[in-house]
PDB file of C-alpha atoms in Angstrom:
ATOM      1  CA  UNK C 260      -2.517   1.465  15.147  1.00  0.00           C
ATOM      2  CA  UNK C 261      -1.130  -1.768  16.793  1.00  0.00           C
ATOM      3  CA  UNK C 262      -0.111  -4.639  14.572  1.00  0.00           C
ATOM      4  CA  UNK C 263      -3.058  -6.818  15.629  1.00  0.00           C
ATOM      5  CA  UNK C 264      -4.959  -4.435  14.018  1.00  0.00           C
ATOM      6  CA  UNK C 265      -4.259  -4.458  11.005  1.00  0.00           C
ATOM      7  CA  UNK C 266      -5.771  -6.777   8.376  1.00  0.00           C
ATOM      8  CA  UNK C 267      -3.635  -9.048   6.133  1.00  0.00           C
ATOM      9  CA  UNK C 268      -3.277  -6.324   2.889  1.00  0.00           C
ATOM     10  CA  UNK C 269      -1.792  -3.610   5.558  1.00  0.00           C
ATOM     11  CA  UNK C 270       0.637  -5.877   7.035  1.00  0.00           C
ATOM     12  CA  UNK C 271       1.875  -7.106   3.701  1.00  0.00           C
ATOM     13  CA  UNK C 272       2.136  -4.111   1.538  1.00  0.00           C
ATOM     14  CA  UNK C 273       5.506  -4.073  -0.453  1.00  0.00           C
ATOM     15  CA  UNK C 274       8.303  -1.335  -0.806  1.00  0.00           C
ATOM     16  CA  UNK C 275       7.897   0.670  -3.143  1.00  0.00           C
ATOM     17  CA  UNK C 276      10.563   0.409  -6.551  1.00  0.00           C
ATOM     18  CA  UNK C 277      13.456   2.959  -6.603  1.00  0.00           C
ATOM     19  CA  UNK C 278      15.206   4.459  -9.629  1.00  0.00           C
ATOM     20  CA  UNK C 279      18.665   5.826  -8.963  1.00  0.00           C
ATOM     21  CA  UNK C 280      19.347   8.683 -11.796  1.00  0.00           C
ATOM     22  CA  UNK C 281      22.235  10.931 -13.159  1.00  0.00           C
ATOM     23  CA  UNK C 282      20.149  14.067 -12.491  1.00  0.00           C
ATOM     24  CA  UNK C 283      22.859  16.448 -13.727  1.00  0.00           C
ATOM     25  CA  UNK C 284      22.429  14.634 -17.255  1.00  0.00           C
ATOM     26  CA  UNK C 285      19.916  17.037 -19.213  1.00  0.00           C
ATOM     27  CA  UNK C 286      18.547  14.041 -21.412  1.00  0.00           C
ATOM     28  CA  UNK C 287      18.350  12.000 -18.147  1.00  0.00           C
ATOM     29  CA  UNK C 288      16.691  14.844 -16.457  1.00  0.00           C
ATOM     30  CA  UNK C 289      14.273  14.703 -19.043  1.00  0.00           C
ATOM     31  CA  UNK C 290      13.088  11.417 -19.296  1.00  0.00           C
ATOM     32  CA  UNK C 291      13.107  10.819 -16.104  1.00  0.00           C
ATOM     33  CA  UNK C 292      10.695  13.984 -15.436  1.00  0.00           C
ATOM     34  CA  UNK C 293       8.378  12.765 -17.920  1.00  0.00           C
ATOM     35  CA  UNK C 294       7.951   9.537 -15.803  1.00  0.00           C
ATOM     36  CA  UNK C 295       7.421  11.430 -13.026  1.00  0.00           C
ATOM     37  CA  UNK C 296       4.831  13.302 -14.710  1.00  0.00           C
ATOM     38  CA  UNK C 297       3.176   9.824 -15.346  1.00  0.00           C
ATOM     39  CA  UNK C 298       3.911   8.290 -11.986  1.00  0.00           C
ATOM     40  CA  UNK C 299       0.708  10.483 -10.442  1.00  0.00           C
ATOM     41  CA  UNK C 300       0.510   8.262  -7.531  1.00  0.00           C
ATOM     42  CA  UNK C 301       3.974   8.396  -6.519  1.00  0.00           C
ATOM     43  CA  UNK C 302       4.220   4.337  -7.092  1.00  0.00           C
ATOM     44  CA  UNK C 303       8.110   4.584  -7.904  1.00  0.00           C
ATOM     45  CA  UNK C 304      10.418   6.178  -5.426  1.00  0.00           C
ATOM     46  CA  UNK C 305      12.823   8.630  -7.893  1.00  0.00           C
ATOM     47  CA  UNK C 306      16.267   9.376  -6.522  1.00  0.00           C
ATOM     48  CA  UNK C 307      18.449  12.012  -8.364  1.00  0.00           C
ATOM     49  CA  UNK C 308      22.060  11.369  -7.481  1.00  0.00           C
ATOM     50  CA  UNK C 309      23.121  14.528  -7.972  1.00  0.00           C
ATOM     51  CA  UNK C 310      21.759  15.491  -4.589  1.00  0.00           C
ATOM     52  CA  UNK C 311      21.571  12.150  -2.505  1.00  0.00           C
ATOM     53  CA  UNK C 312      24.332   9.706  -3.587  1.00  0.00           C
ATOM     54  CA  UNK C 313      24.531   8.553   0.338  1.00  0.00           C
ATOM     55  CA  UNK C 314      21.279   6.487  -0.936  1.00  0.00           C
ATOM     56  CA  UNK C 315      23.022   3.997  -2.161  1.00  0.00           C
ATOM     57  CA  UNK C 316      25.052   3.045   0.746  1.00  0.00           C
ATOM     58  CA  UNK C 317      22.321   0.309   1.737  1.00  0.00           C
ATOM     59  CA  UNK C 318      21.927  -1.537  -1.943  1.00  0.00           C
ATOM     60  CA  UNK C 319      25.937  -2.971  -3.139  1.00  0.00           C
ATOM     61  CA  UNK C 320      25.638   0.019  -6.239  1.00  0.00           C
ATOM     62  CA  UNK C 321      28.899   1.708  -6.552  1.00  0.00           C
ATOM     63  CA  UNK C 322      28.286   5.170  -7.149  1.00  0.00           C
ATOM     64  CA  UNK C 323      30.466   5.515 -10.552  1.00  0.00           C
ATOM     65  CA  UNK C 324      28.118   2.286 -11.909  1.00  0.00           C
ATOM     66  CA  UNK C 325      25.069   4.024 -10.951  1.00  0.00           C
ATOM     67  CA  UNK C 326      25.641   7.199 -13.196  1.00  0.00           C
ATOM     68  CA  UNK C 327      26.783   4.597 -15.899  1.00  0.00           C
ATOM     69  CA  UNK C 328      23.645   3.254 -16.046  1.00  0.00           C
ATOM     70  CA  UNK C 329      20.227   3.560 -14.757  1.00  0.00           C
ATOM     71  CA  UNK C 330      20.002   1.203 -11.477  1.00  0.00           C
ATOM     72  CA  UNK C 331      16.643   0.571  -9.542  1.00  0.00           C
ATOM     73  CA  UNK C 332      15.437  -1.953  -6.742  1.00  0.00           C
ATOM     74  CA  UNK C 333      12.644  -3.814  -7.404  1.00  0.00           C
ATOM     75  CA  UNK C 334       9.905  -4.374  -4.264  1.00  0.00           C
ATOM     76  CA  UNK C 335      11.578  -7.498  -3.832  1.00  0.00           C
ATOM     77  CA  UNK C 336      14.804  -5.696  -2.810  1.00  0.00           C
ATOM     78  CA  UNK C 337      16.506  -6.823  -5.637  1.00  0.00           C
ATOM     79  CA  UNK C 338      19.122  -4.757  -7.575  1.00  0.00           C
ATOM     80  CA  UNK C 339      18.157  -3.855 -11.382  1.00  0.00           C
ATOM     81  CA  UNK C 340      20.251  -2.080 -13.971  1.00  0.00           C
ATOM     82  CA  UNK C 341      19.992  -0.785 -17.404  1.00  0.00           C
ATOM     83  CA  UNK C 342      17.040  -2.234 -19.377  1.00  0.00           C
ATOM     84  CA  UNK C 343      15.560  -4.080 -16.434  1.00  0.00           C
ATOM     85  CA  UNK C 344      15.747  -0.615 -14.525  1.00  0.00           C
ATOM     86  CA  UNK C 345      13.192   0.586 -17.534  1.00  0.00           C
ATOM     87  CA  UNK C 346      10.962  -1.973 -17.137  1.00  0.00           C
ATOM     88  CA  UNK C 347      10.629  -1.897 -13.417  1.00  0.00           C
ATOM     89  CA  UNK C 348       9.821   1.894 -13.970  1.00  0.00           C
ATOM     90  CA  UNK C 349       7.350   0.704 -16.926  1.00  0.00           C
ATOM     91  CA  UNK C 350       5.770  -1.829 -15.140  1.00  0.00           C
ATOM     92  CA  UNK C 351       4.794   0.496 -12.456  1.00  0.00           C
ATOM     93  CA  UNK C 352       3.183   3.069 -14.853  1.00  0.00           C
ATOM     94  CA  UNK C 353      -0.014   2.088 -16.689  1.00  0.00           C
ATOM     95  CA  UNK C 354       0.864   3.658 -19.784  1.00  0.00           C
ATOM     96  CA  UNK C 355       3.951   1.260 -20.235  1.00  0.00           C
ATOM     97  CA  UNK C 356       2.650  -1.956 -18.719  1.00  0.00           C
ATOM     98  CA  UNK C 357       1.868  -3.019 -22.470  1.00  0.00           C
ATOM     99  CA  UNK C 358       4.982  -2.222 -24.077  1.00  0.00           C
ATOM    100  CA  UNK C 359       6.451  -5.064 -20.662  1.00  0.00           C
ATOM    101  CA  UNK C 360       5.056  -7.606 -21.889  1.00  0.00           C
ATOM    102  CA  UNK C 361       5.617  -7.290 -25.722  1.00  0.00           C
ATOM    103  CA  UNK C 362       9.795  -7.175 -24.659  1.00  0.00           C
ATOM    104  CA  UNK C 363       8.971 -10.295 -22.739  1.00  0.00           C
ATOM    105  CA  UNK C 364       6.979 -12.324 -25.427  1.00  0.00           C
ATOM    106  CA  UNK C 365       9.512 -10.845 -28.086  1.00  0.00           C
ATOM    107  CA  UNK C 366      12.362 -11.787 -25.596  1.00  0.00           C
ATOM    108  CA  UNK C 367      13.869  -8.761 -26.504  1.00  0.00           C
ATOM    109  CA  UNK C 368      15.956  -8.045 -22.975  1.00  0.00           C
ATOM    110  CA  UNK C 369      19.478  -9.307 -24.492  1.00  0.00           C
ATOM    111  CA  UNK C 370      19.331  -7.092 -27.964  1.00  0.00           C
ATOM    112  CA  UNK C 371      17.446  -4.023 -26.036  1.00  0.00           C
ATOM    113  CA  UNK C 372      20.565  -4.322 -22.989  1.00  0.00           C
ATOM    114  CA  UNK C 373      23.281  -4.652 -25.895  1.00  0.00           C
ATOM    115  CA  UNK C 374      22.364  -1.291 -27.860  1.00  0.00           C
ATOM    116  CA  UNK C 375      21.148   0.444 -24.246  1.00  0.00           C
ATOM    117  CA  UNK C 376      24.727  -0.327 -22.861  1.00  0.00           C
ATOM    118  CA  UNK C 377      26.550   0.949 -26.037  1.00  0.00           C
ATOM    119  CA  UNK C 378      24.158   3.919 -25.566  1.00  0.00           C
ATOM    120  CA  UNK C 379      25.064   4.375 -22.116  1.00  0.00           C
ATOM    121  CA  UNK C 380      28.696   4.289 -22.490  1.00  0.00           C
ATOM    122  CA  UNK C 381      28.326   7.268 -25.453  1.00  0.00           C
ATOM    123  CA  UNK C 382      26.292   9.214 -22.748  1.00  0.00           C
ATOM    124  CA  UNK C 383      28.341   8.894 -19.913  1.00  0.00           C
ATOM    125  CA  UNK C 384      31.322   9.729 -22.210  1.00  0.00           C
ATOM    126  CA  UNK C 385      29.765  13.155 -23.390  1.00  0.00           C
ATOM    127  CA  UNK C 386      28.258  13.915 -19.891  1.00  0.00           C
ATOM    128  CA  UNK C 387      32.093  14.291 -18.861  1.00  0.00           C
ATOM    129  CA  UNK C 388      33.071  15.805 -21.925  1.00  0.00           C
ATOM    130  CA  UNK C 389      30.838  18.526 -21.435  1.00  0.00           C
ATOM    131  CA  UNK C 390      32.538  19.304 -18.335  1.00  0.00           C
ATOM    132  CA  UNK C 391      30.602  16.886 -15.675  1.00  0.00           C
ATOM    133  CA  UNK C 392      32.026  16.669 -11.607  1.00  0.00           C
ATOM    134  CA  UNK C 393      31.250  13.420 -10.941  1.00  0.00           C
ATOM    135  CA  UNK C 394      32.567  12.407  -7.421  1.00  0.00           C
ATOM    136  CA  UNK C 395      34.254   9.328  -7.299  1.00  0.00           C
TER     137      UNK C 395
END
């Protein structure tokens, strides 16, 4: 189909969100599965690490921050991480669109980023306790 025709919504349709994951984390594995289970239209674009870190070459995320934290791109192109990675997935998936905008109206970003990076750090700590190969 040429460009001219196309109508307006077809020419403008955004990219679709990314999440970058630590899919050799069980408990990562795991939540991240039961989004998928959710995401029934395929809305978010999921990318497991484990098997294509070279998919971060285009978006200024080091691949040691990425398995630190969950990282995502937003339609907008724009780099997420930690709590704002959840809520991109969340606003994308009906069941959590609610549970958006009660962090926003509660302003709850700063405490939920405080205890999810403490929580991060613990989990990134005892992935490579257990014996992890992370590539550097």
């Amino acid at each position: 189909m040429r460009s001219a025709d196309m109508n307006q919504d077809e020419l403008l349709q955004p990219i679709q969100p990314i999440i970058f994951y630590d899919g050799g984390c069980s408990l990562c594995r795991r939540e991240i599965s039961h989004y998928q289970h959710i995401d029934q239209q395929q809305r978010i674009c999921w990318i497991d690490l484990t098997r294509k870190p070279e998919m971060l070459s285009g978006y200024a995320i080091s691949y040691d921050a990425a398995m630190q934290q969950l990282h995502g791109v937003n339609p907008a192109g724009d780099v997420v991480k930690g709590v704002d990675s959840f809520l991109l997935i969340w606003q994308h998936l009906h069941r959590y669109r609610m549970l958006v905008g009660l962090i926003h109206t509660l302003r709850l970003n700063k405490v939920l980023n405080l205890v999810y990076g403490v929580f991060a750090r613990w989990r990134y700590k005892r992935r490579c306790e257990e014996g992890c190969v992370i590539k550097r």
